[in-house]
Amino acid sequence: MPATVVVGAQWGDEGKGKVTDLLAQSGERGAAEGPVEVVVRYQGGDNAGHTIVVGDDVYKLNLIPSGVLHPHITPVIGNGVVVNPHRLIEEIDELEARGISCAKLRVSGNAHLVMPYHIELDKVKERYLGKNRLDTTKRGIGYAFADKAMRVGLRVQDLFDRKIFEEKLDFVLKEKNAILAKIYGSLPFDQGKIAADYMAYAERLKPYVTDTTVFIHEALREGRHVLLEGAQATLLDLDHGTYPFVTSSNPVAGGACVGAGIAPRDITRVIGVAKAYITRVGAGPFPTEIHGAEAEDMLERSGRDARAGIEFGTRTGRLRRLGWFDAVLLRYADRLNGFTELVITKMDVLSGYAELPVCTEYMYGDERYKEFPAHQSVFHHCEAVYERLKGWNADISKVLTADEMPKEARAFVEFLEMQTGVPIRIVSVGPEREQTLRIAA
Ligand code: IMP
């Protein structure tokens, strides 16, 4: 029953899409688990953005698992995802127009729907919070998950029973419209228009909706390799991330069991994906963040390869905050996820630095923290303690094996491995599928 989870080890945008894409290829056929045949998204919603570069083509996906680019893969949107049906249909149409079939896509009937009032509430709440805002993606994600927890959410399966859909909508919309009008001074939503729009979505989505837990269970029973694709990342996890600057679901590996409906024993491999440096979109603490000229310099380096693009959020186009690699965070992420291996991405961006700081612990007052501090006030005010490694000057974007890397780059990888205690198996040195080097076990 081989199931692999791919999880972001930092604050998101680590390049999980590329890793899923690599695992889906035949190059992995020799691996114990066999080729990936099913890729499941297990949490989040269209707040996620996966960028995959294939030759001159760049695909930006929000909801559909990146495995869709491979004809042999069945992409699944699990019960743990909140689905904006309008965006999902748009994405299907965009992919189909570019010759990528979505015929195999499966969507869980238990997944919750993102409704227009979730999006509006997300927007007005962020405005209301002012300088205390979370800098959400404004896709209504938090409100959709809140309604799920409050048991007033509408689910994908409700689309196929108009009476139930309208009853639930009637109940919930009265409250939402009152909040929108009385607290935020916004215009109310028209119930008839929402119902009509969603019934039209139902027609389009019907062929894809199914009991995905049965499908995934059968795939596992038949020994087919299932890949569970986390969106966002460990430090954005609702329970374990830098609350409240987090997303409203559980990206950690344990979330895959809940959001896909599989058992913990099904998971055989947990791949953590980390950038060779760190980026974060949105507000919240970030001990290794760099500013000013140092940040501008790194930003420019990140855009050196135009196909990868400069560090803008895939979903929001916002400039990402930048910082040095943080081994304390990675150790924390490993504790939560139980990584069996790490993939380090965007290593090419670090070429040309004379020295590379890596954070190995934090200082708060006179106290040293080797592990992630439990109290938020410590984390918000701690300072990064760095070890400075020697940089390398050579262009590594075409390197295929660890032996071809400059010795300083090898030493950098080995240092991260030693600091995190997790073996690094893949290093990505550019956006293309080929710009990937595998490190033997
Ligand atoms: P929300 O998920 O839109 O509610 O946003 C909550 C926080 O998570 C914000 O700081 C977002 O910038 C961040 N976030 C959500 N999705 C992603 C993602 O896919 N990559 C990086 N950050 C994200």
Short mmCIF file of C-alpha atoms and ligand atoms in Angstrom, two decimals:
data_model
loop_
_atom_site.label_atom_id
_atom_site.label_comp_id
_atom_site.label_asym_id
_atom_site.label_seq_id
_atom_site.Cartn_x
_atom_site.Cartn_y
_atom_site.Cartn_z
CA MET A 1 0.00 0.00 0.00
CA PRO A 2 2.47 2.67 -1.07
CA ALA A 3 1.42 6.22 -0.31
CA THR A 4 3.86 9.13 -0.41
CA VAL A 5 3.15 12.54 1.09
CA VAL A 6 4.81 15.67 -0.28
CA VAL A 7 4.81 18.52 2.24
CA GLY A 8 6.22 22.03 2.18
CA ALA A 9 8.73 22.31 5.04
CA GLN A 10 8.72 26.11 5.36
CA TRP A 11 6.13 28.85 4.63
CA GLY A 12 5.00 27.65 1.22
CA ASP A 13 6.08 28.09 -2.39
CA GLU A 14 8.97 25.65 -1.93
CA GLY A 15 8.45 24.02 -5.32
CA LYS A 16 6.20 21.11 -4.38
CA GLY A 17 4.63 21.16 -7.84
CA LYS A 18 7.95 20.37 -9.46
CA VAL A 19 8.58 17.54 -6.99
CA THR A 20 5.18 15.97 -7.66
CA ASP A 21 5.86 16.33 -11.34
CA LEU A 22 9.23 14.56 -10.98
CA LEU A 23 7.78 11.71 -8.96
CA ALA A 24 5.12 11.26 -11.61
CA GLN A 25 7.73 10.70 -14.28
CA SER A 26 9.17 7.42 -15.41
CA GLY A 27 12.54 8.32 -13.81
CA GLU A 28 11.01 7.19 -10.53
CA ARG A 29 9.91 3.85 -11.92
CA GLY A 30 12.82 2.10 -10.31
CA ALA A 31 11.77 3.31 -6.86
CA ALA A 32 10.36 0.77 -4.42
CA GLU A 33 6.91 2.33 -4.66
CA GLY A 34 6.67 2.20 -8.46
CA PRO A 35 5.43 5.07 -10.61
CA VAL A 36 2.89 7.44 -9.15
CA GLU A 37 -0.56 6.75 -10.58
CA VAL A 38 -2.81 8.84 -8.37
CA VAL A 39 -2.15 12.35 -7.03
CA VAL A 40 -4.43 13.63 -4.28
CA ARG A 41 -4.79 17.18 -2.92
CA TYR A 42 -5.81 16.84 0.73
CA GLN A 43 -6.30 20.36 2.14
CA GLY A 44 -6.45 24.07 1.33
CA GLY A 45 -8.25 25.47 -1.64
CA ASP A 46 -7.52 27.81 -4.52
CA ASN A 47 -5.26 29.82 -2.21
CA ALA A 48 -2.53 27.44 -3.39
CA GLY A 49 -0.48 28.02 -6.47
CA HIS A 50 1.69 25.43 -8.14
CA THR A 51 3.93 26.49 -11.00
CA ILE A 52 5.26 23.78 -13.31
CA VAL A 53 7.61 24.52 -16.17
CA VAL A 54 7.75 22.08 -19.10
CA GLY A 55 9.95 23.46 -21.89
CA ASP A 56 8.45 26.78 -22.91
CA ASP A 57 5.15 26.00 -21.22
CA VAL A 58 4.39 27.31 -17.75
CA TYR A 59 1.37 25.87 -15.96
CA LYS A 60 -0.05 27.60 -12.92
CA LEU A 61 -2.48 25.43 -11.02
CA ASN A 62 -4.58 26.38 -8.01
CA LEU A 63 -6.87 23.44 -7.30
CA ILE A 64 -6.13 20.59 -9.65
CA PRO A 65 -3.17 18.44 -8.49
CA SER A 66 -0.10 18.97 -10.64
CA GLY A 67 -0.12 15.29 -11.68
CA VAL A 68 -2.80 16.26 -14.22
CA LEU A 69 -0.02 17.06 -16.69
CA HIS A 70 0.71 13.32 -16.97
CA PRO A 71 -1.85 11.26 -18.90
CA HIS A 72 -1.19 8.14 -16.77
CA ILE A 73 -2.13 9.95 -13.55
CA THR A 74 -5.55 10.33 -11.96
CA PRO A 75 -5.75 13.66 -10.15
CA VAL A 76 -8.01 13.69 -7.09
CA ILE A 77 -9.38 16.59 -5.06
CA GLY A 78 -9.94 15.07 -1.63
CA ASN A 79 -12.57 15.71 1.04
CA GLY A 80 -10.18 17.99 2.96
CA VAL A 81 -10.09 20.62 0.21
CA VAL A 82 -12.45 23.59 -0.03
CA VAL A 83 -13.50 23.97 -3.63
CA ASN A 84 -14.31 27.20 -5.40
CA PRO A 85 -16.35 25.66 -8.25
CA HIS A 86 -16.01 28.70 -10.47
CA ARG A 87 -12.21 28.55 -10.25
CA LEU A 88 -12.17 24.77 -10.70
CA ILE A 89 -14.18 25.01 -13.93
CA GLU A 90 -11.96 27.83 -15.14
CA GLU A 91 -8.89 25.71 -14.46
CA ILE A 92 -10.34 22.67 -16.24
CA ASP A 93 -11.18 24.85 -19.26
CA GLU A 94 -7.73 26.45 -19.31
CA LEU A 95 -5.98 23.07 -19.18
CA GLU A 96 -8.25 21.48 -21.79
CA ALA A 97 -7.71 24.47 -24.11
CA ARG A 98 -3.97 23.76 -23.89
CA GLY A 99 -4.47 20.10 -24.75
CA ILE A 100 -4.25 18.69 -21.20
CA SER A 101 -7.14 16.31 -20.58
CA CYS A 102 -8.94 16.56 -17.24
CA ALA A 103 -11.18 13.60 -18.00
CA LYS A 104 -9.69 11.51 -15.20
CA LEU A 105 -10.14 14.20 -12.52
CA ARG A 106 -12.08 13.09 -9.45
CA VAL A 107 -13.57 15.44 -6.88
CA SER A 108 -14.82 14.36 -3.46
CA GLY A 109 -18.52 14.90 -2.79
CA ASN A 110 -17.55 15.61 0.83
CA ALA A 111 -15.29 18.54 -0.06
CA HIS A 112 -16.77 21.85 1.06
CA LEU A 113 -17.69 24.63 -1.34
CA VAL A 114 -16.22 28.10 -1.25
CA MET A 115 -19.18 30.45 -1.58
CA PRO A 116 -19.19 34.07 -2.78
CA TYR A 117 -19.90 35.33 0.75
CA HIS A 118 -16.75 33.55 2.03
CA ILE A 119 -14.67 35.52 -0.45
CA GLU A 120 -16.40 38.80 0.37
CA LEU A 121 -16.06 38.25 4.12
CA ASP A 122 -12.35 37.43 3.71
CA LYS A 123 -11.85 40.71 1.83
CA VAL A 124 -13.80 42.96 4.21
CA LYS A 125 -12.32 41.30 7.29
CA GLU A 126 -8.78 41.96 6.05
CA ARG A 127 -9.71 45.60 5.45
CA TYR A 128 -11.29 45.75 8.90
CA LEU A 129 -8.17 44.31 10.57
CA GLY A 130 -6.03 47.06 9.02
CA LYS A 131 -2.43 46.78 10.21
CA ASN A 132 -3.31 43.58 12.07
CA ARG A 133 -4.43 41.83 8.88
CA LEU A 134 -3.17 38.35 8.07
CA ASP A 135 -2.48 39.13 4.41
CA THR A 136 -4.62 36.24 3.27
CA THR A 137 -4.98 35.36 -0.40
CA LYS A 138 -8.58 36.68 -0.16
CA ARG A 139 -10.04 33.51 -1.67
CA GLY A 140 -12.45 32.96 1.21
CA ILE A 141 -10.47 30.00 2.53
CA GLY A 142 -10.66 30.79 6.25
CA TYR A 143 -14.40 31.44 6.10
CA ALA A 144 -15.08 28.25 4.14
CA PHE A 145 -13.20 26.17 6.74
CA ALA A 146 -14.90 28.09 9.57
CA ASP A 147 -18.33 27.20 8.18
CA LYS A 148 -17.22 23.58 7.85
CA ALA A 149 -16.24 23.54 11.54
CA MET A 150 -19.49 25.34 12.47
CA ARG A 151 -21.42 22.72 10.48
CA VAL A 152 -23.12 25.26 8.25
CA GLY A 153 -20.96 24.64 5.18
CA LEU A 154 -22.30 23.52 1.81
CA ARG A 155 -20.59 20.54 0.29
CA VAL A 156 -19.93 19.47 -3.30
CA GLN A 157 -22.57 16.75 -2.93
CA ASP A 158 -25.19 19.39 -2.07
CA LEU A 159 -24.88 20.66 -5.63
CA PHE A 160 -26.77 17.57 -6.75
CA ASP A 161 -29.83 18.05 -4.56
CA ARG A 162 -31.25 21.44 -5.38
CA LYS A 163 -33.78 21.36 -2.52
CA ILE A 164 -31.15 20.67 0.13
CA PHE A 165 -28.76 23.17 -1.47
CA GLU A 166 -31.38 25.93 -1.33
CA GLU A 167 -32.46 25.09 2.22
CA LYS A 168 -28.89 25.24 3.50
CA LEU A 169 -28.13 28.38 1.51
CA ASP A 170 -31.26 30.09 2.79
CA PHE A 171 -30.28 29.36 6.38
CA VAL A 172 -26.68 30.43 6.13
CA LEU A 173 -27.12 33.41 3.82
CA LYS A 174 -29.49 35.21 6.18
CA GLU A 175 -26.73 35.34 8.79
CA LYS A 176 -23.95 36.18 6.33
CA ASN A 177 -25.92 38.98 4.72
CA ALA A 178 -26.71 40.45 8.14
CA ILE A 179 -23.02 40.36 9.12
CA LEU A 180 -21.96 41.84 5.80
CA ALA A 181 -24.51 44.64 5.99
CA LYS A 182 -24.47 45.44 9.71
CA ILE A 183 -20.80 45.01 10.56
CA TYR A 184 -19.03 45.74 7.32
CA GLY A 185 -21.56 47.93 5.48
CA SER A 186 -21.37 45.68 2.40
CA LEU A 187 -24.14 44.88 -0.05
CA PRO A 188 -26.07 41.65 0.59
CA PHE A 189 -25.87 38.66 -1.76
CA ASP A 190 -28.83 37.60 -3.87
CA GLN A 191 -29.84 34.07 -2.96
CA GLY A 192 -31.46 33.32 -6.32
CA LYS A 193 -28.33 34.35 -8.20
CA ILE A 194 -26.04 32.19 -6.04
CA ALA A 195 -28.37 29.19 -6.42
CA ALA A 196 -28.58 29.63 -10.20
CA ASP A 197 -24.79 30.01 -10.56
CA TYR A 198 -24.10 26.96 -8.38
CA MET A 199 -26.64 24.79 -10.20
CA ALA A 200 -24.84 25.68 -13.44
CA TYR A 201 -21.54 24.65 -11.80
CA ALA A 202 -23.20 21.40 -10.74
CA GLU A 203 -23.89 20.51 -14.38
CA ARG A 204 -20.26 21.09 -15.32
CA LEU A 205 -18.75 19.31 -12.32
CA LYS A 206 -21.04 16.28 -12.19
CA PRO A 207 -18.81 13.98 -14.29
CA TYR A 208 -15.93 14.44 -11.87
CA VAL A 209 -17.66 14.01 -8.51
CA THR A 210 -17.29 10.68 -6.78
CA ASP A 211 -16.56 8.92 -3.48
CA THR A 212 -12.84 9.57 -3.60
CA THR A 213 -12.08 7.58 -0.44
CA VAL A 214 -13.28 4.39 -2.17
CA PHE A 215 -11.22 5.26 -5.23
CA ILE A 216 -8.04 5.95 -3.21
CA HIS A 217 -8.56 2.89 -1.02
CA GLU A 218 -8.89 0.64 -4.06
CA ALA A 219 -5.82 2.16 -5.67
CA LEU A 220 -3.82 1.44 -2.51
CA ARG A 221 -5.21 -2.08 -2.23
CA GLU A 222 -4.14 -2.77 -5.79
CA GLY A 223 -0.64 -1.61 -4.88
CA ARG A 224 -0.81 1.52 -7.03
CA HIS A 225 1.43 4.35 -5.85
CA VAL A 226 -0.65 7.22 -4.44
CA LEU A 227 0.94 10.61 -3.94
CA LEU A 228 -0.66 13.00 -1.47
CA GLU A 229 0.11 16.57 -2.36
CA GLY A 230 0.04 19.13 0.43
CA ALA A 231 -0.71 22.75 -0.36
CA GLN A 232 0.75 25.67 1.62
CA ALA A 233 3.24 24.30 4.14
CA THR A 234 4.15 23.20 7.66
CA LEU A 235 4.64 26.68 9.15
CA LEU A 236 1.24 27.71 7.75
CA ASP A 237 -0.49 24.76 9.45
CA LEU A 238 -3.52 25.81 11.49
CA ASP A 239 -2.38 23.85 14.55
CA HIS A 240 1.40 23.90 14.27
CA GLY A 241 2.23 27.00 12.24
CA THR A 242 2.85 30.56 13.32
CA TYR A 243 -0.75 31.15 14.44
CA PRO A 244 -2.63 33.34 13.65
CA PHE A 245 -0.48 33.95 10.56
CA VAL A 246 -1.43 30.58 9.13
CA THR A 247 -3.91 29.09 6.72
CA SER A 248 -7.08 27.40 7.98
CA SER A 249 -6.23 23.77 7.24
CA ASN A 250 -3.57 21.17 8.12
CA PRO A 251 -0.84 20.83 5.51
CA VAL A 252 1.29 18.57 7.79
CA ALA A 253 1.59 14.91 6.76
CA GLY A 254 -1.01 13.85 9.35
CA GLY A 255 -3.51 16.08 7.55
CA ALA A 256 -3.21 13.80 4.54
CA CYS A 257 -4.97 10.98 6.39
CA VAL A 258 -7.92 13.19 7.29
CA GLY A 259 -8.11 15.10 4.03
CA ALA A 260 -7.86 12.07 1.77
CA GLY A 261 -9.56 9.48 3.99
CA ILE A 262 -6.65 7.07 4.30
CA ALA A 263 -5.11 5.34 7.31
CA PRO A 264 -1.77 6.38 8.88
CA ARG A 265 -0.35 2.94 8.10
CA ASP A 266 -0.87 3.58 4.37
CA ILE A 267 1.81 6.28 4.36
CA THR A 268 5.21 4.84 3.55
CA ARG A 269 7.20 7.92 2.57
CA VAL A 270 7.07 11.59 3.61
CA ILE A 271 9.02 13.98 1.39
CA GLY A 272 9.73 17.43 2.81
CA VAL A 273 10.35 20.16 0.26
CA ALA A 274 12.46 23.13 1.33
CA LYS A 275 14.02 25.99 -0.55
CA ALA A 276 17.77 26.57 -0.13
CA TYR A 277 16.68 29.90 1.35
CA ILE A 278 13.26 30.95 2.67
CA THR A 279 10.37 32.96 1.30
CA ARG A 280 7.13 33.94 2.91
CA VAL A 281 4.09 35.74 1.52
CA GLY A 282 1.84 37.48 3.97
CA ALA A 283 2.36 38.74 7.49
CA GLY A 284 3.91 36.99 10.49
CA PRO A 285 7.22 36.37 12.25
CA PHE A 286 10.27 35.35 10.18
CA PRO A 287 13.57 35.22 12.15
CA THR A 288 15.92 34.91 9.15
CA GLU A 289 14.22 37.59 7.06
CA ILE A 290 16.54 39.95 5.18
CA HIS A 291 15.75 43.52 4.21
CA GLY A 292 16.96 46.42 2.10
CA ALA A 293 19.83 45.94 -0.32
CA GLU A 294 20.44 42.37 0.86
CA ALA A 295 16.85 41.39 0.06
CA GLU A 296 16.87 43.23 -3.26
CA ASP A 297 20.02 41.42 -4.23
CA MET A 298 18.50 38.01 -3.44
CA LEU A 299 15.31 38.97 -5.26
CA GLU A 300 17.29 39.78 -8.35
CA ARG A 301 19.17 36.49 -8.13
CA SER A 302 15.87 34.60 -7.76
CA GLY A 303 14.74 36.10 -11.07
CA ARG A 304 17.97 35.22 -12.88
CA ASP A 305 16.23 32.36 -14.58
CA ALA A 306 13.24 34.06 -16.17
CA ARG A 307 11.35 30.76 -16.47
CA ALA A 308 11.30 30.37 -12.69
CA GLY A 309 10.28 33.96 -12.30
CA ILE A 310 11.19 36.33 -9.59
CA GLU A 311 9.79 35.61 -6.13
CA PHE A 312 6.15 36.59 -6.57
CA GLY A 313 3.33 34.53 -5.04
CA THR A 314 1.82 32.28 -7.75
CA ARG A 315 -1.68 33.01 -6.51
CA THR A 316 -1.58 36.64 -5.56
CA GLY A 317 1.32 38.16 -7.49
CA ARG A 318 2.57 39.60 -4.19
CA LEU A 319 6.28 39.98 -3.68
CA ARG A 320 7.55 37.29 -1.34
CA ARG A 321 9.57 38.16 1.75
CA LEU A 322 13.03 36.60 1.66
CA GLY A 323 15.46 35.16 4.18
CA TRP A 324 18.27 32.69 4.84
CA PHE A 325 17.83 28.97 5.39
CA ASP A 326 16.59 28.22 8.90
CA ALA A 327 17.58 24.81 10.27
CA VAL A 328 15.59 25.33 13.50
CA LEU A 329 12.39 25.56 11.44
CA LEU A 330 13.36 22.51 9.46
CA ARG A 331 13.97 20.44 12.59
CA TYR A 332 10.54 21.53 13.82
CA ALA A 333 8.98 20.61 10.47
CA ASP A 334 10.65 17.20 10.66
CA ARG A 335 9.30 16.64 14.17
CA LEU A 336 5.77 17.30 12.89
CA ASN A 337 5.95 15.44 9.60
CA GLY A 338 8.48 12.64 10.10
CA PHE A 339 10.29 13.29 6.83
CA THR A 340 11.86 10.23 5.25
CA GLU A 341 13.81 12.55 2.94
CA LEU A 342 14.23 16.16 1.90
CA VAL A 343 14.22 17.86 -1.46
CA ILE A 344 16.14 21.16 -1.61
CA THR A 345 14.92 23.51 -4.32
CA LYS A 346 16.25 26.67 -5.95
CA MET A 347 19.85 25.95 -4.98
CA ASP A 348 20.97 27.75 -8.18
CA VAL A 349 19.74 31.05 -6.73
CA LEU A 350 22.52 30.90 -4.13
CA SER A 351 25.37 30.73 -6.68
CA GLY A 352 27.69 33.73 -6.53
CA TYR A 353 27.47 34.53 -2.83
CA ALA A 354 30.84 34.76 -1.10
CA GLU A 355 29.33 33.29 2.05
CA LEU A 356 26.00 31.75 2.96
CA PRO A 357 24.50 32.22 6.41
CA VAL A 358 22.48 29.27 7.72
CA CYS A 359 20.49 29.74 10.92
CA THR A 360 21.29 26.95 13.37
CA GLU A 361 19.64 28.30 16.53
CA TYR A 362 17.80 31.31 17.94
CA MET A 363 18.64 33.72 20.72
CA TYR A 364 16.00 35.28 22.94
CA GLY A 365 17.57 37.49 25.58
CA ASP A 366 20.39 35.34 26.98
CA GLU A 367 18.71 32.10 26.11
CA ARG A 368 19.59 29.89 23.20
CA TYR A 369 16.93 27.86 21.39
CA LYS A 370 18.02 24.85 19.37
CA GLU A 371 14.40 23.81 18.98
CA PHE A 372 11.43 25.85 17.78
CA PRO A 373 10.20 27.90 20.78
CA ALA A 374 6.82 26.83 22.13
CA HIS A 375 5.69 30.33 23.05
CA GLN A 376 4.80 32.74 20.27
CA SER A 377 6.24 35.76 22.10
CA VAL A 378 9.66 34.11 22.08
CA PHE A 379 9.41 33.21 18.41
CA HIS A 380 8.20 36.69 17.45
CA HIS A 381 11.22 38.32 19.07
CA CYS A 382 14.04 35.82 18.79
CA GLU A 383 17.11 36.45 16.70
CA ALA A 384 18.71 34.04 14.30
CA VAL A 385 22.19 32.72 15.12
CA TYR A 386 24.08 31.93 11.92
CA GLU A 387 26.88 29.68 10.81
CA ARG A 388 28.47 31.15 7.72
CA LEU A 389 29.38 28.66 5.01
CA LYS A 390 31.62 29.35 2.04
CA GLY A 391 29.69 30.12 -1.13
CA TRP A 392 30.47 29.01 -4.69
CA ASN A 393 30.80 30.97 -7.87
CA ALA A 394 30.07 28.44 -10.60
CA ASP A 395 26.75 28.20 -12.41
CA ILE A 396 25.16 24.99 -11.09
CA SER A 397 21.97 25.15 -13.15
CA LYS A 398 23.17 22.42 -15.53
CA VAL A 399 24.76 20.11 -13.02
CA LEU A 400 23.32 16.58 -13.00
CA THR A 401 25.11 14.78 -10.18
CA ALA A 402 26.38 15.71 -6.74
CA ASP A 403 29.94 15.00 -7.95
CA GLU A 404 29.66 17.74 -10.56
CA MET A 405 28.76 20.35 -7.95
CA PRO A 406 31.45 22.69 -6.61
CA LYS A 407 32.73 21.32 -3.30
CA GLU A 408 31.26 24.31 -1.42
CA ALA A 409 27.80 23.50 -2.81
CA ARG A 410 28.21 19.88 -1.72
CA ALA A 411 29.32 21.06 1.70
CA PHE A 412 26.23 23.31 1.90
CA VAL A 413 23.94 20.33 1.18
CA GLU A 414 25.81 18.16 3.69
CA PHE A 415 25.55 20.89 6.32
CA LEU A 416 21.78 21.14 5.87
CA GLU A 417 21.55 17.38 6.10
CA MET A 418 23.55 17.32 9.31
CA GLN A 419 21.59 20.21 10.83
CA THR A 420 18.18 18.75 10.03
CA GLY A 421 19.01 15.08 10.49
CA VAL A 422 17.11 14.21 7.32
CA PRO A 423 18.75 12.77 4.19
CA ILE A 424 18.62 15.05 1.15
CA ARG A 425 17.75 13.00 -1.92
CA ILE A 426 17.01 15.56 -4.59
CA VAL A 427 18.42 19.02 -5.26
CA SER A 428 16.68 21.23 -7.77
CA VAL A 429 18.88 23.70 -9.63
CA GLY A 430 16.35 25.31 -11.97
CA PRO A 431 12.70 25.23 -12.99
CA GLU A 432 13.01 22.61 -15.76
CA ARG A 433 12.37 18.94 -15.11
CA GLU A 434 15.95 18.21 -16.23
CA GLN A 435 17.47 20.71 -13.79
CA THR A 436 17.38 18.20 -10.99
CA LEU A 437 20.09 16.18 -9.39
CA ARG A 438 19.50 13.04 -7.44
CA ILE A 439 21.72 12.08 -4.55
CA ALA A 440 22.11 8.35 -4.03
CA ALA A 441 21.08 6.87 -0.68
P1 IMP B 1 -5.32 32.12 3.38
O1 IMP B 1 -4.89 30.71 3.21
O2 IMP B 1 -5.71 32.78 2.08
O3 IMP B 1 -6.36 32.29 4.44
O4 IMP B 1 -4.04 32.97 3.87
C1 IMP B 1 -3.45 32.75 5.15
C2 IMP B 1 -1.94 32.88 5.06
O5 IMP B 1 -1.41 31.80 4.32
C3 IMP B 1 -1.45 34.15 4.35
O6 IMP B 1 -0.26 34.59 4.98
C4 IMP B 1 -1.15 33.67 2.95
O7 IMP B 1 -0.18 34.48 2.30
C5 IMP B 1 -0.61 32.28 3.23
N1 IMP B 1 -0.79 31.35 2.10
C6 IMP B 1 -1.93 30.75 1.71
N2 IMP B 1 -1.72 29.96 0.65
C7 IMP B 1 -0.41 30.03 0.37
C8 IMP B 1 0.44 29.38 -0.60
O8 IMP B 1 0.01 28.55 -1.42
N3 IMP B 1 1.76 29.71 -0.55
C9 IMP B 1 2.26 30.58 0.37
N4 IMP B 1 1.51 31.19 1.30
C10 IMP B 1 0.19 30.92 1.30
#
